[in-house]
PDB file of C-alpha atoms in Angstrom:
ATOM      1  CA  MET A   1       4.422   4.427  41.146  1.00 92.00           C
ATOM      2  CA  TYR A   2       1.275   6.184  42.339  1.00 96.00           C
ATOM      3  CA  ILE A   3      -1.485   6.470  39.716  1.00 97.00           C
ATOM      4  CA  LEU A   4      -4.741   8.428  39.982  1.00 97.00           C
ATOM      5  CA  ILE A   5      -7.758   7.607  37.824  1.00 97.00           C
ATOM      6  CA  GLY A   6     -10.220  10.463  38.155  1.00 94.00           C
ATOM      7  CA  GLY A   7     -12.345  12.929  36.258  1.00 89.00           C
ATOM      8  CA  GLU A   8     -15.121  15.465  36.197  1.00 83.00           C
ATOM      9  CA  LYS A   9     -18.001  13.222  35.111  1.00 79.00           C
ATOM     10  CA  GLY A  10     -19.284   9.803  36.080  1.00 79.00           C
ATOM     11  CA  GLY A  11     -19.923   7.061  33.555  1.00 83.00           C
ATOM     12  CA  SER A  12     -16.644   7.414  31.683  1.00 85.00           C
ATOM     13  CA  GLY A  13     -15.327   3.988  32.640  1.00 90.00           C
ATOM     14  CA  LYS A  14     -13.047   5.308  35.355  1.00 94.00           C
ATOM     15  CA  SER A  15     -13.319   2.374  37.772  1.00 95.00           C
ATOM     16  CA  THR A  16     -13.195  -0.121  34.909  1.00 96.00           C
ATOM     17  CA  ILE A  17      -9.848   1.289  33.813  1.00 97.00           C
ATOM     18  CA  ALA A  18      -8.528   1.471  37.384  1.00 97.00           C
ATOM     19  CA  VAL A  19      -9.342  -2.155  38.151  1.00 97.00           C
ATOM     20  CA  ASN A  20      -8.163  -3.530  34.805  1.00 98.00           C
ATOM     21  CA  LEU A  21      -4.825  -1.743  35.160  1.00 98.00           C
ATOM     22  CA  ALA A  22      -4.417  -2.821  38.787  1.00 98.00           C
ATOM     23  CA  ILE A  23      -5.117  -6.455  37.895  1.00 98.00           C
ATOM     24  CA  GLU A  24      -2.679  -6.280  34.987  1.00 97.00           C
ATOM     25  CA  ALA A  25       0.032  -5.060  37.349  1.00 97.00           C
ATOM     26  CA  ALA A  26      -0.747  -7.900  39.759  1.00 98.00           C
ATOM     27  CA  LEU A  27      -0.669 -10.455  36.927  1.00 97.00           C
ATOM     28  CA  ALA A  28       2.755  -9.079  35.986  1.00 96.00           C
ATOM     29  CA  GLY A  29       4.012 -10.120  39.414  1.00 96.00           C
ATOM     30  CA  GLN A  30       3.928  -6.691  41.030  1.00 97.00           C
ATOM     31  CA  LYS A  31       2.613  -5.917  44.494  1.00 98.00           C
ATOM     32  CA  VAL A  32      -0.371  -3.631  43.959  1.00 98.00           C
ATOM     33  CA  LEU A  33      -2.600  -1.533  46.175  1.00 98.00           C
ATOM     34  CA  LEU A  34      -5.922  -0.271  44.806  1.00 98.00           C
ATOM     35  CA  VAL A  35      -7.318   2.607  46.869  1.00 97.00           C
ATOM     36  CA  ASP A  36     -11.069   2.933  46.374  1.00 95.00           C
ATOM     37  CA  GLY A  37     -11.849   6.565  47.122  1.00 90.00           C
ATOM     38  CA  ASP A  38     -15.340   6.420  45.622  1.00 87.00           C
ATOM     39  CA  LYS A  39     -18.223   5.884  48.056  1.00 86.00           C
ATOM     40  CA  GLN A  40     -19.974   3.734  45.429  1.00 88.00           C
ATOM     41  CA  GLY A  41     -17.290   1.105  46.021  1.00 90.00           C
ATOM     42  CA  THR A  42     -17.177  -0.128  42.421  1.00 93.00           C
ATOM     43  CA  ALA A  43     -13.513  -1.102  42.581  1.00 94.00           C
ATOM     44  CA  SER A  44     -13.910  -2.816  45.960  1.00 95.00           C
ATOM     45  CA  ASN A  45     -16.904  -4.810  44.733  1.00 96.00           C
ATOM     46  CA  TRP A  46     -15.028  -5.831  41.585  1.00 96.00           C
ATOM     47  CA  ILE A  47     -12.094  -7.189  43.590  1.00 96.00           C
ATOM     48  CA  GLY A  48     -14.539  -8.868  45.962  1.00 96.00           C
ATOM     49  CA  ARG A  49     -15.935 -10.833  43.017  1.00 97.00           C
ATOM     50  CA  ARG A  50     -12.377 -11.724  42.025  1.00 97.00           C
ATOM     51  CA  HIS A  51     -11.812 -13.311  45.434  1.00 97.00           C
ATOM     52  CA  GLN A  52     -15.070 -15.211  44.972  1.00 97.00           C
ATOM     53  CA  PHE A  53     -14.639 -16.542  41.425  1.00 97.00           C
ATOM     54  CA  VAL A  54     -10.869 -16.775  40.910  1.00 97.00           C
ATOM     55  CA  PRO A  55      -9.366 -16.815  44.427  1.00 97.00           C
ATOM     56  CA  ASP A  56      -6.100 -18.396  43.294  1.00 96.00           C
ATOM     57  CA  ARG A  57      -5.178 -15.708  40.774  1.00 97.00           C
ATOM     58  CA  PRO A  58      -2.897 -12.736  41.490  1.00 97.00           C
ATOM     59  CA  CYS A  59      -4.916  -9.873  42.902  1.00 97.00           C
ATOM     60  CA  PRO A  60      -4.348  -6.290  43.999  1.00 97.00           C
ATOM     61  CA  GLU A  61      -5.015  -5.464  47.608  1.00 97.00           C
ATOM     62  CA  VAL A  62      -8.006  -3.123  47.779  1.00 97.00           C
ATOM     63  CA  VAL A  63      -8.975  -0.732  50.544  1.00 96.00           C
ATOM     64  CA  GLN A  64     -11.621   1.968  50.879  1.00 95.00           C
ATOM     65  CA  VAL A  65     -10.088   5.168  52.248  1.00 92.00           C
ATOM     66  CA  PRO A  66     -11.825   8.544  52.738  1.00 90.00           C
ATOM     67  CA  ALA A  67     -10.100  11.601  51.325  1.00 89.00           C
ATOM     68  CA  ALA A  68      -9.082  12.893  54.750  1.00 90.00           C
ATOM     69  CA  GLN A  69      -7.065   9.715  55.329  1.00 92.00           C
ATOM     70  CA  PHE A  70      -5.294   9.548  51.934  1.00 93.00           C
ATOM     71  CA  VAL A  71      -2.085  11.193  53.132  1.00 93.00           C
ATOM     72  CA  PRO A  72      -1.581   9.353  56.456  1.00 94.00           C
ATOM     73  CA  TYR A  73      -2.707   6.025  55.012  1.00 94.00           C
ATOM     74  CA  LEU A  74      -0.427   6.199  51.969  1.00 94.00           C
ATOM     75  CA  ARG A  75       2.470   7.570  53.988  1.00 93.00           C
ATOM     76  CA  GLN A  76       2.293   4.460  56.170  1.00 95.00           C
ATOM     77  CA  ASN A  77       1.300   1.834  53.606  1.00 95.00           C
ATOM     78  CA  GLY A  78       2.223   3.082  50.130  1.00 94.00           C
ATOM     79  CA  PRO A  79       5.939   2.194  50.306  1.00 94.00           C
ATOM     80  CA  LYS A  80       5.012  -1.485  50.786  1.00 95.00           C
ATOM     81  CA  PHE A  81       3.739  -1.689  47.202  1.00 97.00           C
ATOM     82  CA  ASP A  82       5.232  -1.478  43.723  1.00 95.00           C
ATOM     83  CA  HIS A  83       2.204   0.422  42.438  1.00 96.00           C
ATOM     84  CA  VAL A  84      -0.669   2.275  44.091  1.00 97.00           C
ATOM     85  CA  PHE A  85      -3.785   2.973  42.016  1.00 97.00           C
ATOM     86  CA  ILE A  86      -6.250   5.541  43.385  1.00 97.00           C
ATOM     87  CA  ASP A  87      -9.795   5.469  42.010  1.00 95.00           C
ATOM     88  CA  VAL A  88     -11.885   8.516  42.938  1.00 92.00           C
ATOM     89  CA  ALA A  89     -15.436   9.586  42.139  1.00 82.00           C
ATOM     90  CA  GLY A  90     -16.161  11.312  38.839  1.00 72.00           C
ATOM     91  CA  ARG A  91     -16.388  14.843  40.153  1.00 76.00           C
ATOM     92  CA  ASP A  92     -14.249  17.764  41.287  1.00 79.00           C
ATOM     93  CA  GLY A  93     -14.114  16.866  44.944  1.00 85.00           C
ATOM     94  CA  GLU A  94     -11.772  16.619  47.900  1.00 90.00           C
ATOM     95  CA  GLU A  95     -10.651  13.124  46.887  1.00 90.00           C
ATOM     96  CA  LEU A  96      -9.533  14.288  43.443  1.00 92.00           C
ATOM     97  CA  ARG A  97      -7.695  17.348  44.705  1.00 93.00           C
ATOM     98  CA  ILE A  98      -5.832  15.566  47.488  1.00 92.00           C
ATOM     99  CA  ALA A  99      -4.893  12.652  45.239  1.00 93.00           C
ATOM    100  CA  LEU A 100      -3.493  15.007  42.596  1.00 93.00           C
ATOM    101  CA  GLY A 101      -0.926  16.208  45.095  1.00 92.00           C
ATOM    102  CA  LEU A 102       0.223  12.666  45.865  1.00 93.00           C
ATOM    103  CA  VAL A 103       0.565  10.809  42.583  1.00 94.00           C
ATOM    104  CA  ASP A 104       3.178  10.363  39.864  1.00 94.00           C
ATOM    105  CA  VAL A 105       0.618   9.963  37.068  1.00 96.00           C
ATOM    106  CA  ALA A 106      -2.994  11.107  36.694  1.00 96.00           C
ATOM    107  CA  LEU A 107      -5.280   9.541  34.100  1.00 97.00           C
ATOM    108  CA  PHE A 108      -8.588  11.165  33.174  1.00 97.00           C
ATOM    109  CA  PRO A 109     -10.996   8.956  31.190  1.00 96.00           C
ATOM    110  CA  VAL A 110     -13.234  11.027  28.891  1.00 95.00           C
ATOM    111  CA  ARG A 111     -15.799  10.024  26.325  1.00 95.00           C
ATOM    112  CA  PRO A 112     -15.556  11.656  22.874  1.00 95.00           C
ATOM    113  CA  THR A 113     -18.732  13.655  23.455  1.00 95.00           C
ATOM    114  CA  ILE A 114     -18.997  17.405  23.812  1.00 94.00           C
ATOM    115  CA  ASN A 115     -20.330  17.090  27.382  1.00 91.00           C
ATOM    116  CA  ASP A 116     -17.243  15.154  28.452  1.00 92.00           C
ATOM    117  CA  LEU A 117     -14.762  17.112  26.379  1.00 94.00           C
ATOM    118  CA  GLU A 118     -15.931  20.406  27.844  1.00 92.00           C
ATOM    119  CA  THR A 119     -14.817  19.203  31.292  1.00 91.00           C
ATOM    120  CA  ALA A 120     -11.214  19.214  30.035  1.00 93.00           C
ATOM    121  CA  ALA A 121     -10.707  22.895  30.844  1.00 93.00           C
ATOM    122  CA  ASN A 122     -11.448  22.353  34.522  1.00 93.00           C
ATOM    123  CA  ILE A 123      -9.229  19.263  34.630  1.00 94.00           C
ATOM    124  CA  GLU A 124      -6.434  21.307  33.072  1.00 94.00           C
ATOM    125  CA  ASP A 125      -6.921  23.945  35.760  1.00 93.00           C
ATOM    126  CA  LEU A 126      -6.882  21.376  38.567  1.00 93.00           C
ATOM    127  CA  VAL A 127      -3.747  19.699  37.249  1.00 94.00           C
ATOM    128  CA  SER A 128      -1.948  23.025  36.921  1.00 92.00           C
ATOM    129  CA  ARG A 129      -2.849  24.015  40.489  1.00 90.00           C
ATOM    130  CA  PHE A 130      -2.200  20.749  42.293  1.00 88.00           C
ATOM    131  CA  THR A 131       0.756  19.210  40.452  1.00 86.00           C
ATOM    132  CA  VAL A 132       2.978  22.077  39.301  1.00 77.00           C
ATOM    133  CA  GLY A 133       6.014  22.199  41.565  1.00 76.00           C
ATOM    134  CA  LYS A 134       5.611  18.565  42.681  1.00 79.00           C
ATOM    135  CA  SER A 135       8.957  17.013  41.801  1.00 80.00           C
ATOM    136  CA  HIS A 136       7.547  13.471  41.814  1.00 85.00           C
ATOM    137  CA  PHE A 137       4.770  14.225  39.312  1.00 91.00           C
ATOM    138  CA  GLU A 138       5.445  12.832  35.834  1.00 91.00           C
ATOM    139  CA  LYS A 139       2.360  13.071  33.634  1.00 93.00           C
ATOM    140  CA  ALA A 140      -1.346  13.794  33.351  1.00 95.00           C
ATOM    141  CA  GLY A 141      -3.213  12.302  30.441  1.00 96.00           C
ATOM    142  CA  PHE A 142      -6.721  12.101  29.008  1.00 97.00           C
ATOM    143  CA  VAL A 143      -7.782   8.561  28.081  1.00 97.00           C
ATOM    144  CA  LEU A 144     -10.495   8.375  25.423  1.00 97.00           C
ATOM    145  CA  THR A 145     -13.120   5.828  26.455  1.00 97.00           C
ATOM    146  CA  HIS A 146     -16.457   4.476  25.220  1.00 96.00           C
ATOM    147  CA  VAL A 147     -15.209   5.050  21.683  1.00 97.00           C
ATOM    148  CA  SER A 148     -17.221   3.459  18.872  1.00 97.00           C
ATOM    149  CA  THR A 149     -16.074   0.085  17.565  1.00 96.00           C
ATOM    150  CA  ASN A 150     -17.111   1.150  14.055  1.00 96.00           C
ATOM    151  CA  HIS A 151     -13.824   1.879  12.337  1.00 95.00           C
ATOM    152  CA  ALA A 152     -14.868   4.989  10.415  1.00 97.00           C
ATOM    153  CA  LYS A 153     -16.684   6.550  13.361  1.00 96.00           C
ATOM    154  CA  ARG A 154     -13.848   5.652  15.731  1.00 95.00           C
ATOM    155  CA  VAL A 155     -11.254   7.335  13.516  1.00 96.00           C
ATOM    156  CA  ALA A 156     -13.378  10.460  13.125  1.00 96.00           C
ATOM    157  CA  ASP A 157     -14.322  10.709  16.815  1.00 96.00           C
ATOM    158  CA  VAL A 158     -10.777  10.134  18.055  1.00 96.00           C
ATOM    159  CA  ALA A 159      -9.343  12.701  15.636  1.00 97.00           C
ATOM    160  CA  ALA A 160     -11.911  15.316  16.678  1.00 96.00           C
ATOM    161  CA  ALA A 161     -11.396  14.616  20.380  1.00 96.00           C
ATOM    162  CA  ILE A 162      -7.608  14.821  20.097  1.00 96.00           C
ATOM    163  CA  GLU A 163      -7.888  18.139  18.273  1.00 95.00           C
ATOM    164  CA  PHE A 164     -10.138  19.458  21.046  1.00 94.00           C
ATOM    165  CA  LEU A 165      -7.984  18.149  23.914  1.00 95.00           C
ATOM    166  CA  SER A 166      -4.569  18.941  22.478  1.00 92.00           C
ATOM    167  CA  THR A 167      -4.940  22.644  23.210  1.00 91.00           C
ATOM    168  CA  HIS A 168      -4.263  21.997  26.897  1.00 91.00           C
ATOM    169  CA  GLN A 169      -0.796  22.605  28.255  1.00 89.00           C
ATOM    170  CA  HIS A 170      -0.672  20.419  31.371  1.00 92.00           C
ATOM    171  CA  VAL A 171      -2.690  17.348  30.317  1.00 95.00           C
ATOM    172  CA  ASP A 172      -1.639  15.245  27.330  1.00 95.00           C
ATOM    173  CA  VAL A 173      -3.756  12.768  25.393  1.00 96.00           C
ATOM    174  CA  MET A 174      -2.769   9.144  25.912  1.00 96.00           C
ATOM    175  CA  LYS A 175      -2.157   7.157  22.729  1.00 95.00           C
ATOM    176  CA  SER A 176      -4.255   4.219  23.952  1.00 95.00           C
ATOM    177  CA  VAL A 177      -8.008   4.268  23.308  1.00 96.00           C
ATOM    178  CA  ILE A 178     -10.706   2.243  25.088  1.00 97.00           C
ATOM    179  CA  CYS A 179     -13.767   1.320  23.009  1.00 97.00           C
ATOM    180  CA  TRP A 180     -17.319   0.619  24.140  1.00 95.00           C
ATOM    181  CA  ARG A 181     -17.313  -3.189  24.444  1.00 96.00           C
ATOM    182  CA  THR A 182     -19.513  -5.579  26.424  1.00 95.00           C
ATOM    183  CA  ALA A 183     -16.345  -7.543  27.206  1.00 96.00           C
ATOM    184  CA  TYR A 184     -15.524  -5.078  29.994  1.00 96.00           C
ATOM    185  CA  GLU A 185     -18.861  -5.582  31.716  1.00 95.00           C
ATOM    186  CA  ARG A 186     -18.689  -9.348  31.274  1.00 96.00           C
ATOM    187  CA  ALA A 187     -15.214  -9.549  32.772  1.00 97.00           C
ATOM    188  CA  GLY A 188     -16.296  -7.372  35.680  1.00 96.00           C
ATOM    189  CA  LEU A 189     -19.087  -9.791  36.605  1.00 97.00           C
ATOM    190  CA  PHE A 190     -16.397 -12.278  37.647  1.00 97.00           C
ATOM    191  CA  GLY A 191     -13.758  -9.873  38.910  1.00 97.00           C
ATOM    192  CA  LEU A 192     -11.532 -10.306  35.887  1.00 97.00           C
ATOM    193  CA  SER A 193      -9.461  -8.112  33.644  1.00 97.00           C
ATOM    194  CA  VAL A 194     -10.439  -8.337  29.983  1.00 97.00           C
ATOM    195  CA  THR A 195      -7.067  -9.972  29.341  1.00 97.00           C
ATOM    196  CA  GLU A 196      -8.230 -13.039  31.303  1.00 97.00           C
ATOM    197  CA  THR A 197     -10.546 -15.954  30.649  1.00 96.00           C
ATOM    198  CA  LEU A 198     -12.763 -18.079  32.877  1.00 96.00           C
ATOM    199  CA  THR A 199     -13.720 -21.475  31.520  1.00 94.00           C
ATOM    200  CA  GLY A 200     -17.416 -21.692  30.716  1.00 92.00           C
ATOM    201  CA  GLN A 201     -18.030 -18.053  31.617  1.00 94.00           C
ATOM    202  CA  VAL A 202     -15.664 -15.550  29.996  1.00 94.00           C
ATOM    203  CA  ALA A 203     -13.742 -15.854  26.741  1.00 93.00           C
ATOM    204  CA  LYS A 204     -10.974 -13.379  26.025  1.00 88.00           C
ATOM    205  CA  ASP A 205     -12.004 -10.528  23.754  1.00 94.00           C
ATOM    206  CA  ALA A 206      -8.861  -9.941  21.679  1.00 96.00           C
ATOM    207  CA  SER A 207      -9.652  -6.303  20.912  1.00 97.00           C
ATOM    208  CA  ALA A 208     -10.483  -5.336  24.502  1.00 97.00           C
ATOM    209  CA  SER A 209      -7.432  -7.227  25.740  1.00 97.00           C
ATOM    210  CA  MET A 210      -5.208  -5.326  23.327  1.00 97.00           C
ATOM    211  CA  GLU A 211      -6.658  -1.988  24.469  1.00 97.00           C
ATOM    212  CA  VAL A 212      -5.894  -2.655  28.138  1.00 97.00           C
ATOM    213  CA  THR A 213      -2.469  -4.090  27.372  1.00 97.00           C
ATOM    214  CA  ARG A 214      -1.540  -1.021  25.332  1.00 97.00           C
ATOM    215  CA  LEU A 215      -2.700   1.364  28.040  1.00 97.00           C
ATOM    216  CA  PHE A 216      -0.870  -0.634  30.702  1.00 97.00           C
ATOM    217  CA  ASP A 217       2.344  -0.648  28.662  1.00 96.00           C
ATOM    218  CA  GLU A 218       2.015   3.081  28.033  1.00 96.00           C
ATOM    219  CA  LEU A 219       1.551   3.661  31.744  1.00 95.00           C
ATOM    220  CA  MET A 220       4.519   1.486  32.689  1.00 94.00           C
ATOM    221  CA  SER A 221       6.742   3.368  30.255  1.00 92.00           C
ATOM    222  CA  ILE A 222       5.942   6.539  32.184  1.00 89.00           C
ATOM    223  CA  GLY A 223       6.823   4.668  35.354  1.00 74.00           C
ATOM    224  CA  VAL A 224      10.409   4.291  34.199  1.00 70.00           C
ATOM    225  CA  LYS A 225      10.886   8.029  34.742  1.00 65.00           C
ATOM    226  CA  ALA A 226       9.035   7.954  38.051  1.00 60.00           C
ATOM    227  CA  LYS A 227      11.229   5.098  39.271  1.00 65.00           C
ATOM    228  CA  GLN A 228      14.300   7.249  38.832  1.00 62.00           C
ATOM    229  CA  LYS A 229      12.866   9.535  41.514  1.00 58.00           C
ATOM    230  CA  ASN A 230      11.958   6.719  43.905  1.00 55.00           C
ATOM    231  CA  GLY A 231      14.546   7.707  46.470  1.00 52.00           C
ATOM    232  CA  GLN A 232      12.982  11.082  47.155  1.00 48.00           C
ATOM    233  CA  ARG A 233       9.341  10.271  46.429  1.00 49.00           C
ATOM    234  CA  GLU A 234       8.067   9.468  49.917  1.00 50.00           C
ATOM    235  CA  LYS A 235      10.028  12.364  51.401  1.00 45.00           C
ATOM    236  CA  VAL A 236       8.358  14.763  48.974  1.00 42.00           C
ATOM    237  CA  ARG A 237       4.862  13.386  49.661  1.00 51.00           C
ATOM    238  CA  ALA A 238       5.369  13.609  53.407  1.00 49.00           C
TER     239      ALA A 238
END
């Protein structure tokens, strides 16, 4: 399955989600490629720290690829992997548009703020233009991120965001929600997913771990449909 994590704005936790999901897939015994299409190299640096601090743990293969090379690189290398995650910069750029034409699933992290939510219309337009007619494409979904950990505020913000986002035809709202937790930053310092621990350095945050696990499970359930099209997928992308 090919998964894009992209968006219209930076700072939404895009690379954090991409790396956590890619590591979860690797921990599940799957062969994973993480394509870092963002010049900032956040995903590549994260995996670099993983090699440094926990070199014996399962790890996705990570590579930095410019947008112009997405198609030839994935045509040659993508079939070697169970899952390919593509992390692109938080903007409407060449990387986002090309990746949309290649993937089975596109996830768009958005914060429950008006500035983020107002980017949804453009994302809807991009998805409709670059995925409609692609027989391998399964789903596009907004992922609410940086949500408050305060229960009352979280419930209110999520409800308001879902109401705002649910008017779009081509992009759904994922059921899983990612809250604003320091656990994500702490795990990233050592190249970990928040579902992992590192003795003396990182203790598992149960809430953050549950968030990532739920999103991963939701993503994998979509993959069941994509897998049914595996036979024709590479032919279509070519």
